[in-house]
mmCIF file with all atom_site columns, N, CA and C in Angstrom:
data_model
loop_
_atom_site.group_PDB
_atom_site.id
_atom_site.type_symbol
_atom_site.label_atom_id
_atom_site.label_alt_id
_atom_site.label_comp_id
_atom_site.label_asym_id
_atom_site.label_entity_id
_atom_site.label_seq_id
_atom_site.pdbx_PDB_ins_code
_atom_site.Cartn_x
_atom_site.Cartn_y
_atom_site.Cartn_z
_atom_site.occupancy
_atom_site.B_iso_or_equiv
_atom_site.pdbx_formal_charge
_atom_site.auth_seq_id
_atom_site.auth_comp_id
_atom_site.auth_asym_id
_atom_site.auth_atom_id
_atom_site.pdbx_PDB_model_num
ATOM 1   N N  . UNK A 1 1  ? -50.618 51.586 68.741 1.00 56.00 ? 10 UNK A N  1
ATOM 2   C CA . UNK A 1 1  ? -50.634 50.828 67.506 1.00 56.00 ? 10 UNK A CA 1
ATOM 3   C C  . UNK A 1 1  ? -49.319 51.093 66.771 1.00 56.00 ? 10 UNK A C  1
ATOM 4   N N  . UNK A 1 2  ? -48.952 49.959 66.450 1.00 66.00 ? 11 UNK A N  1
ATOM 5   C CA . UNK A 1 2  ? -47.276 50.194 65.346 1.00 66.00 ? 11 UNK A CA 1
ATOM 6   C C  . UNK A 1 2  ? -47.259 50.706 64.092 1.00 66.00 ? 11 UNK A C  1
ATOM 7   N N  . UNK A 1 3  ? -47.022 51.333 63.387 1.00 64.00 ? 12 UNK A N  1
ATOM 8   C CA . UNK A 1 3  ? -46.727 51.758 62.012 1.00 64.00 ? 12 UNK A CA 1
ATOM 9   C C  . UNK A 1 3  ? -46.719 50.567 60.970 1.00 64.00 ? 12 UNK A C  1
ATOM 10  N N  . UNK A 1 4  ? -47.331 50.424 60.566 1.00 67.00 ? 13 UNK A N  1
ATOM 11  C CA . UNK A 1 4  ? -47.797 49.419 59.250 1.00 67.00 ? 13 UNK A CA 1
ATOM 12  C C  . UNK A 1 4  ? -46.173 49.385 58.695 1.00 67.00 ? 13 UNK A C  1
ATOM 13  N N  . UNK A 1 5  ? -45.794 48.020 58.222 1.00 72.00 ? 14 UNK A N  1
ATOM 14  C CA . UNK A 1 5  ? -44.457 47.797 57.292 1.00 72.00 ? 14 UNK A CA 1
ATOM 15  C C  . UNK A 1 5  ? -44.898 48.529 55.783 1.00 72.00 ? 14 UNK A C  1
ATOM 16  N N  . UNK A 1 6  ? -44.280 48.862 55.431 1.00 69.00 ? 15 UNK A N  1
ATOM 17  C CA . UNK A 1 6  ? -44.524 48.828 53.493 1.00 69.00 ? 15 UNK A CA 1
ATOM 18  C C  . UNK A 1 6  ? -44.105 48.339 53.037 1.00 69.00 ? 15 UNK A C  1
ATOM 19  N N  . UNK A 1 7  ? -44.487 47.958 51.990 1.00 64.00 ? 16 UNK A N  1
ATOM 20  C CA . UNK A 1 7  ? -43.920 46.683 51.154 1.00 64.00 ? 16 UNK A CA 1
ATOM 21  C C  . UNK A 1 7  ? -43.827 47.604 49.743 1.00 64.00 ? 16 UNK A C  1
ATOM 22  N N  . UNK A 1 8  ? -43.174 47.481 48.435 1.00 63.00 ? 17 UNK A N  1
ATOM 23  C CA . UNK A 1 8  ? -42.977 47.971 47.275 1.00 63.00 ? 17 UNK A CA 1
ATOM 24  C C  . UNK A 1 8  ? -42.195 46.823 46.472 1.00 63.00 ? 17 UNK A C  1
ATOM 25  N N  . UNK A 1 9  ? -43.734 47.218 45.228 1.00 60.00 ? 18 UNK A N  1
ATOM 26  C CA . UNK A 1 9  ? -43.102 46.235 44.052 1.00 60.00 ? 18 UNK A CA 1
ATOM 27  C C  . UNK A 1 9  ? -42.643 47.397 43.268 1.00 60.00 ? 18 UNK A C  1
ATOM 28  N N  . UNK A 1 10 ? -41.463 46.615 42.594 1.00 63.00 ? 19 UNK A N  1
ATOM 29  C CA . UNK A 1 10 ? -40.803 47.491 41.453 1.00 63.00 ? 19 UNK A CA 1
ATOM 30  C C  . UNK A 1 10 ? -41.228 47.391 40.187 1.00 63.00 ? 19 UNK A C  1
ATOM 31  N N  . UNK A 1 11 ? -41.074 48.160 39.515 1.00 65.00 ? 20 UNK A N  1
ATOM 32  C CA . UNK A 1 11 ? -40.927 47.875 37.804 1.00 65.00 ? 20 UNK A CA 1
ATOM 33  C C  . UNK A 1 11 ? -39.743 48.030 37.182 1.00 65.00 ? 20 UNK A C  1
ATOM 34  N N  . UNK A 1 12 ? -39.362 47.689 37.264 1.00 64.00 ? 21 UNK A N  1
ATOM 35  C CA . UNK A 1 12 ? -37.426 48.199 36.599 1.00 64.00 ? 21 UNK A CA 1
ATOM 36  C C  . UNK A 1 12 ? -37.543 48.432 35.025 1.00 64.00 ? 21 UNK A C  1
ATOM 37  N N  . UNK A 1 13 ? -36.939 49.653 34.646 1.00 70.00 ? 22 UNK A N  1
ATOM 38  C CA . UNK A 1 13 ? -37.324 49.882 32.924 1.00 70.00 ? 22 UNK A CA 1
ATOM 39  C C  . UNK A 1 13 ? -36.516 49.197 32.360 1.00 70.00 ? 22 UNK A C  1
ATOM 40  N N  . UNK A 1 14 ? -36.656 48.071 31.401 1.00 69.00 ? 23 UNK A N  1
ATOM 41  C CA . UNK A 1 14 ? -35.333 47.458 30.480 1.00 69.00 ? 23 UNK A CA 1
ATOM 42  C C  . UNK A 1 14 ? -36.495 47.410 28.849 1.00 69.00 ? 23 UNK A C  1
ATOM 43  N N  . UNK A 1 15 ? -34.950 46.997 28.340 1.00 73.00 ? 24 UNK A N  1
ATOM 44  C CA . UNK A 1 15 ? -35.074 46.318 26.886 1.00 73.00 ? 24 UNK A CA 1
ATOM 45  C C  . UNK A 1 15 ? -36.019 45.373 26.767 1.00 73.00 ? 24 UNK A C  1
ATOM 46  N N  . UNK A 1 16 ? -36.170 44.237 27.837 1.00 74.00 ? 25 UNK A N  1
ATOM 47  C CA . UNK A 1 16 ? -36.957 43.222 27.608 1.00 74.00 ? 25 UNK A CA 1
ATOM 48  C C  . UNK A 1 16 ? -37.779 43.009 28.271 1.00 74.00 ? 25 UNK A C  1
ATOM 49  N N  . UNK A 1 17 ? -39.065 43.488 27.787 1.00 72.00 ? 26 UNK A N  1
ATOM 50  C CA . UNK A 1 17 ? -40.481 43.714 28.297 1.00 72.00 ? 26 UNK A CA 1
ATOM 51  C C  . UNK A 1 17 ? -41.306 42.520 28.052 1.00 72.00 ? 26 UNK A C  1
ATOM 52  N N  . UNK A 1 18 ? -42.236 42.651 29.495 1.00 72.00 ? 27 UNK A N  1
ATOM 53  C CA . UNK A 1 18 ? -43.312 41.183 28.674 1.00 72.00 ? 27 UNK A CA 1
ATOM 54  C C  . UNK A 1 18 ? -44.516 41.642 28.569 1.00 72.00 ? 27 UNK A C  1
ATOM 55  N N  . UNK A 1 19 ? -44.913 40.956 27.252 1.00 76.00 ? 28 UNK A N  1
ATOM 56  C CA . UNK A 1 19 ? -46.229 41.099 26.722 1.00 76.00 ? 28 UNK A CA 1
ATOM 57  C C  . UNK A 1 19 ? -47.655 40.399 27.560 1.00 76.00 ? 28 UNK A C  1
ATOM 58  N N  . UNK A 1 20 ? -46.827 39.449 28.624 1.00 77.00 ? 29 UNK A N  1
ATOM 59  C CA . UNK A 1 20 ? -48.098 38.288 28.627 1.00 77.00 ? 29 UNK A CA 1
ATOM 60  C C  . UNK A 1 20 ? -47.745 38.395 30.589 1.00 77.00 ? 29 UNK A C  1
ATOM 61  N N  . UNK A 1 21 ? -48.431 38.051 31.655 1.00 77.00 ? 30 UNK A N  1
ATOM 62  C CA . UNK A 1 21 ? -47.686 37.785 32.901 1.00 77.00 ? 30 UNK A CA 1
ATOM 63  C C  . UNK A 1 21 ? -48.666 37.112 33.429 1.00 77.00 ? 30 UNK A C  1
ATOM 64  N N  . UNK A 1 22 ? -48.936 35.858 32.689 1.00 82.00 ? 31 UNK A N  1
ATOM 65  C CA . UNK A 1 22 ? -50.164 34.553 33.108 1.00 82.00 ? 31 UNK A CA 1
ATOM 66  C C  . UNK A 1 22 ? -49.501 33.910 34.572 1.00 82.00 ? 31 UNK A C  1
ATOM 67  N N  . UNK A 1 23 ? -50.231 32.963 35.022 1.00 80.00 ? 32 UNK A N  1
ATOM 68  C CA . UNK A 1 23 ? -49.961 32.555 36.049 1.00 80.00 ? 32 UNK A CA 1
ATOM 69  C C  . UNK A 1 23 ? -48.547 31.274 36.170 1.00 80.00 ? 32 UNK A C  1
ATOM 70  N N  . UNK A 1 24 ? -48.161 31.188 34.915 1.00 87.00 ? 33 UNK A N  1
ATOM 71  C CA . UNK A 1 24 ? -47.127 30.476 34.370 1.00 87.00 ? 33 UNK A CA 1
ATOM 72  C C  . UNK A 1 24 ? -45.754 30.978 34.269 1.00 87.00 ? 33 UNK A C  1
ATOM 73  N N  . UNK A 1 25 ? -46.132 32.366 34.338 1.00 86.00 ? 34 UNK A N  1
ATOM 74  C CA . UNK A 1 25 ? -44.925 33.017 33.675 1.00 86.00 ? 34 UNK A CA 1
ATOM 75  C C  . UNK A 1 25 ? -44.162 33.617 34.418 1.00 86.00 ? 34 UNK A C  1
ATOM 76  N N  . UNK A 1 26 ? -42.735 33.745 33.915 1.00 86.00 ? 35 UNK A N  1
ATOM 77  C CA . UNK A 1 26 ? -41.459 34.469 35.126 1.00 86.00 ? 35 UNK A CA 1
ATOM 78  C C  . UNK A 1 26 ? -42.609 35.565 35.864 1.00 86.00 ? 35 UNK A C  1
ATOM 79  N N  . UNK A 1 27 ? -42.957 36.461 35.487 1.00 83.00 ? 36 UNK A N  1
ATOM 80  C CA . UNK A 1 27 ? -43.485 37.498 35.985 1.00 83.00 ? 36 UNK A CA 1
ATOM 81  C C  . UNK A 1 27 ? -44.522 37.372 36.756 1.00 83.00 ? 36 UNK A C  1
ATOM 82  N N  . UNK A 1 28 ? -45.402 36.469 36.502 1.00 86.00 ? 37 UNK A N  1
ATOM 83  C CA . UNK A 1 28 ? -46.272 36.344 36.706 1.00 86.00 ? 37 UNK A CA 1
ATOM 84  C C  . UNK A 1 28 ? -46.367 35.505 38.570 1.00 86.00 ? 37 UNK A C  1
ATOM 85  N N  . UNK A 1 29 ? -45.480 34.869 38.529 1.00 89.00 ? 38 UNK A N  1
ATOM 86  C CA . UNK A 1 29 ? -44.947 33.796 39.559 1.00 89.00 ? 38 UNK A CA 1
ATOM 87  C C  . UNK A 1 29 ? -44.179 35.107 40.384 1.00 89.00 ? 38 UNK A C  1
ATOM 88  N N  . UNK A 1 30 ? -43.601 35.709 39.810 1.00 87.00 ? 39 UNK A N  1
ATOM 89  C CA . UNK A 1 30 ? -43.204 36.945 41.312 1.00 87.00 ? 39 UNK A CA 1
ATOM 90  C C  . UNK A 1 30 ? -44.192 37.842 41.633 1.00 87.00 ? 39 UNK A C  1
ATOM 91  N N  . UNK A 1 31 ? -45.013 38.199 40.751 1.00 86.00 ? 40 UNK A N  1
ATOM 92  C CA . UNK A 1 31 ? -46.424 39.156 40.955 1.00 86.00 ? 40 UNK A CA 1
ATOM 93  C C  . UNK A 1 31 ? -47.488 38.453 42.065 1.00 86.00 ? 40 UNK A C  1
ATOM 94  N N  . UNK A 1 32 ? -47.630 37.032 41.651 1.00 89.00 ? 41 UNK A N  1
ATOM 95  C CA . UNK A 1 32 ? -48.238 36.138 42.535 1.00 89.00 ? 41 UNK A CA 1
ATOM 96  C C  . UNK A 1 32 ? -47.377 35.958 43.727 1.00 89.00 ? 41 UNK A C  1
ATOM 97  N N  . UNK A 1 33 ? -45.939 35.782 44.154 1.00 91.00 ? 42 UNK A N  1
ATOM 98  C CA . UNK A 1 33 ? -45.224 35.262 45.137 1.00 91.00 ? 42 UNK A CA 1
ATOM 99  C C  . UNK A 1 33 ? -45.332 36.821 46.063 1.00 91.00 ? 42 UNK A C  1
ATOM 100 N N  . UNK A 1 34 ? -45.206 38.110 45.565 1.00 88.00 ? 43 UNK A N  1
ATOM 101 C CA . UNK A 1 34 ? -45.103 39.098 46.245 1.00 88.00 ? 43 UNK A CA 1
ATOM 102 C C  . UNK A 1 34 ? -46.546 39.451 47.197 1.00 88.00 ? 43 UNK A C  1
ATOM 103 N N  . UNK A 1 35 ? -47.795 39.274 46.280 1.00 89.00 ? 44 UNK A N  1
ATOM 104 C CA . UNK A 1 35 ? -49.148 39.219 47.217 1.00 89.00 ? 44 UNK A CA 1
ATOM 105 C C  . UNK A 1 35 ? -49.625 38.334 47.467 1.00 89.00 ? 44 UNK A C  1
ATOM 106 N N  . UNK A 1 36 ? -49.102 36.934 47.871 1.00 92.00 ? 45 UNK A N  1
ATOM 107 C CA . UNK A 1 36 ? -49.143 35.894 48.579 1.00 92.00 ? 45 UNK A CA 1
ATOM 108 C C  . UNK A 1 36 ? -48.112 36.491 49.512 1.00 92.00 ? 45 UNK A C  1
ATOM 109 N N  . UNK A 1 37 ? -46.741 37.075 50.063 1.00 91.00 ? 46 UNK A N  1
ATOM 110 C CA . UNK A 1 37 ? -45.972 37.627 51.198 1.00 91.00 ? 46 UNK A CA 1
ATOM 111 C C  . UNK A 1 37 ? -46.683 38.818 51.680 1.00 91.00 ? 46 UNK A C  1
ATOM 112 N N  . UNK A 1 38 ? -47.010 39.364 50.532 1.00 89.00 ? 47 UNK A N  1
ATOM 113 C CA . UNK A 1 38 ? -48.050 40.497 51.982 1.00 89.00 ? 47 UNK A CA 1
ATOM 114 C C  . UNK A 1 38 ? -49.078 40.229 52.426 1.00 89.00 ? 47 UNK A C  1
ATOM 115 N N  . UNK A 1 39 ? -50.064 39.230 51.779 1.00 90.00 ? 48 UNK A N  1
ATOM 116 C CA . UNK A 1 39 ? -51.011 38.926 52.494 1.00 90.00 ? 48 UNK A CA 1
ATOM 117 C C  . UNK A 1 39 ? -50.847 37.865 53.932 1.00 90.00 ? 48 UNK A C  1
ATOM 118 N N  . UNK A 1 40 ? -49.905 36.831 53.974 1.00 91.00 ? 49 UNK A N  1
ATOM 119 C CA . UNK A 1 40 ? -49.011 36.342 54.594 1.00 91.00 ? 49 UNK A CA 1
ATOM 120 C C  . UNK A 1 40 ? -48.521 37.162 55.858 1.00 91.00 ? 49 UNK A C  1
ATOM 121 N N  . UNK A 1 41 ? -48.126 38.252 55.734 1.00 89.00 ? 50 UNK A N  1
ATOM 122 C CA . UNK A 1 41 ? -47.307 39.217 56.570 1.00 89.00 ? 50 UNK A CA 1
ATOM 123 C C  . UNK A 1 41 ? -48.464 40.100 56.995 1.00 89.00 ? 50 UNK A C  1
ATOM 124 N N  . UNK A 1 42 ? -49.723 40.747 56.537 1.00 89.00 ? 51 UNK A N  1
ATOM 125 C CA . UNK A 1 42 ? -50.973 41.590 56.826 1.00 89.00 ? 51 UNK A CA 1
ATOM 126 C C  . UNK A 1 42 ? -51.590 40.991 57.596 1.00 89.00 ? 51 UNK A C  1
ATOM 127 N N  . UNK A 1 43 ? -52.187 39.389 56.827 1.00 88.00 ? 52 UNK A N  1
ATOM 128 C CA . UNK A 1 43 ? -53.528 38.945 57.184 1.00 88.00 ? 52 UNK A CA 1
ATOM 129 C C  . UNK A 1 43 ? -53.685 38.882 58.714 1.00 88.00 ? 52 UNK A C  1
ATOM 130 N N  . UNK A 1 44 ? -52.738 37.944 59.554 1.00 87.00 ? 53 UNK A N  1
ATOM 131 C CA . UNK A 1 44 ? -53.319 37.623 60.917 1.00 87.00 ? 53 UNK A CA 1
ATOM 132 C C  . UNK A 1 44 ? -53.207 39.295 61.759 1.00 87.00 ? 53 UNK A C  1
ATOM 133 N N  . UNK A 1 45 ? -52.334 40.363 61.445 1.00 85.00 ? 54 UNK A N  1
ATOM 134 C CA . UNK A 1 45 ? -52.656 41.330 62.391 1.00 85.00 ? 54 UNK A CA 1
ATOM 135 C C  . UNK A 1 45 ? -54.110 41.624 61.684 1.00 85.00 ? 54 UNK A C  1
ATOM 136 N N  . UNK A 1 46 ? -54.414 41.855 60.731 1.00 84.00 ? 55 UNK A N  1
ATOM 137 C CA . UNK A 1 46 ? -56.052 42.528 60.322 1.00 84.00 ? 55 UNK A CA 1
ATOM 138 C C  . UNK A 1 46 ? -56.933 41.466 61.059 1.00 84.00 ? 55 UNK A C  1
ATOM 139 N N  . UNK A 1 47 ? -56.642 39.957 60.945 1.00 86.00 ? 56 UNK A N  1
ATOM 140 C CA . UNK A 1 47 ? -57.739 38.342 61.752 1.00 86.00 ? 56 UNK A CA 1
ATOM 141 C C  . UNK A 1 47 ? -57.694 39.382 63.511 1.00 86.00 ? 56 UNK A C  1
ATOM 142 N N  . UNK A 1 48 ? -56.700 39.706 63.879 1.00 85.00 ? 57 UNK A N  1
ATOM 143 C CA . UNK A 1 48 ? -56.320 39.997 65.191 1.00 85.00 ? 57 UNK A CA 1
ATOM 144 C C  . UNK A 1 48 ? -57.312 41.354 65.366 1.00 85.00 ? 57 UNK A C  1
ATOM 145 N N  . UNK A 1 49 ? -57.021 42.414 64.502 1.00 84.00 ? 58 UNK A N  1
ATOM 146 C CA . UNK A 1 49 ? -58.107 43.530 64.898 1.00 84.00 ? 58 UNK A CA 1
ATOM 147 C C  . UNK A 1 49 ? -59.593 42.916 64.569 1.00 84.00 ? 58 UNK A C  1
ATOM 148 N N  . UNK A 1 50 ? -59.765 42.379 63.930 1.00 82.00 ? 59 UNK A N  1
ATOM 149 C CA . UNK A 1 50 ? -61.315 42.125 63.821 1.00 82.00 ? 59 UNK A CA 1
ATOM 150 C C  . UNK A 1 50 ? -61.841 41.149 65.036 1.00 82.00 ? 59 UNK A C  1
ATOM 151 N N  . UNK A 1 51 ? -60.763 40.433 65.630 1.00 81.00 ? 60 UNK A N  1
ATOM 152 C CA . UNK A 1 51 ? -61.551 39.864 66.434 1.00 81.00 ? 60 UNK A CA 1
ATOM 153 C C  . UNK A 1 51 ? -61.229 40.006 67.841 1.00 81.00 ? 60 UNK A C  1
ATOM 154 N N  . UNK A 1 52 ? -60.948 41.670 67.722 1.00 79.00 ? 61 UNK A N  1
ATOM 155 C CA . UNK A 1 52 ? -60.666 42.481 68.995 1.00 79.00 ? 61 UNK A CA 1
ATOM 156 C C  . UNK A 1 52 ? -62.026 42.836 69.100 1.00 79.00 ? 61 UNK A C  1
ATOM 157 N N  . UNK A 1 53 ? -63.298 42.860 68.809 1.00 63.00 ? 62 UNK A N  1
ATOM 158 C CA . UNK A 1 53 ? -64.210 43.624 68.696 1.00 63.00 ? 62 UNK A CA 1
ATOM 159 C C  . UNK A 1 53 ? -64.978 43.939 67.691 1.00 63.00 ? 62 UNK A C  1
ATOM 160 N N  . UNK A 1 54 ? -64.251 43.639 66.851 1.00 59.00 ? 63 UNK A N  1
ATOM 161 C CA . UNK A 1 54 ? -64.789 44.600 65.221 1.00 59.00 ? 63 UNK A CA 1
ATOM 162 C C  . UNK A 1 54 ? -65.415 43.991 64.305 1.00 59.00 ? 63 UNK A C  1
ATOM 163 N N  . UNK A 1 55 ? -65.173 42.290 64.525 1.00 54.00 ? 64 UNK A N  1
ATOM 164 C CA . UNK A 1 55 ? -66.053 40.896 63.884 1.00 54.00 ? 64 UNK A CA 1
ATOM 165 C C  . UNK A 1 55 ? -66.872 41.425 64.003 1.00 54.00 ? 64 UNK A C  1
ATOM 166 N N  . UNK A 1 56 ? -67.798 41.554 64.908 1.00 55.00 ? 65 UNK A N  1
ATOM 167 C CA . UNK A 1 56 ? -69.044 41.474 65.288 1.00 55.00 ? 65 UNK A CA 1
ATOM 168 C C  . UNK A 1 56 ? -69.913 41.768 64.140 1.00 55.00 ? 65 UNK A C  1
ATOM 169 N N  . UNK A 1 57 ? -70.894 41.438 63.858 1.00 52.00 ? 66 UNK A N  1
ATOM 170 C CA . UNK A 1 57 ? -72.538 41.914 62.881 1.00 52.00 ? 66 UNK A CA 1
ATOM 171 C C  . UNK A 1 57 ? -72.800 43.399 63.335 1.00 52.00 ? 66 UNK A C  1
ATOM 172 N N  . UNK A 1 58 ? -73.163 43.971 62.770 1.00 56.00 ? 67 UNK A N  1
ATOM 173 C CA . UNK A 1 58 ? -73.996 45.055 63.112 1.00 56.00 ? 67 UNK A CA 1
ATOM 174 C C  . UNK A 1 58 ? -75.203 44.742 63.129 1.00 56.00 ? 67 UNK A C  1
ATOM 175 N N  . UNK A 1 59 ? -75.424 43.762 62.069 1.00 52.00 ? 68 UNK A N  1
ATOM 176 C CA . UNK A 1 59 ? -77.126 43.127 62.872 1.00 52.00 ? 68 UNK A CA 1
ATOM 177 C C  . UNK A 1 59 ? -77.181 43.010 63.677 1.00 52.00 ? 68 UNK A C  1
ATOM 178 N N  . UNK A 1 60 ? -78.800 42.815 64.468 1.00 48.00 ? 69 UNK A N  1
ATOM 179 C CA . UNK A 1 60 ? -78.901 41.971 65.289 1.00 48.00 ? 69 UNK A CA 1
ATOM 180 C C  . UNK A 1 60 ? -80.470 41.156 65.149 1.00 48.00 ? 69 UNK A C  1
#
């Protein structure tokens, strides 16, 4: 098995802080764009282990 990538969001300390980071907003649109790319970049290897075997129900 390969070593998982990491991914890291920053916070950079400045003067101009935001109060608000709605789905509208500068911030808000990179907060959203960054876990839309990792989920993007995660999802099909995790689709891939689960349906190595691991889908399955434990019901039966």
């Amino acid at each position: 098995m390969n070593a998982p990538e990491i991914h890291t969001i920053a916070c950079p300390v400045s003067d101009e802080g935001q109060t608000y980071a709605g789905l509208h907003t500068d911030v808000g649109r990179r907060i959203g764009g960054a876990v839309c790319d990792a989920a993007l970049a995660g999802g099909p290897e995790w689709v891939a282990e689960k349906a190595g075997g691991m889908l399955r129900s434990k019901r039966r």
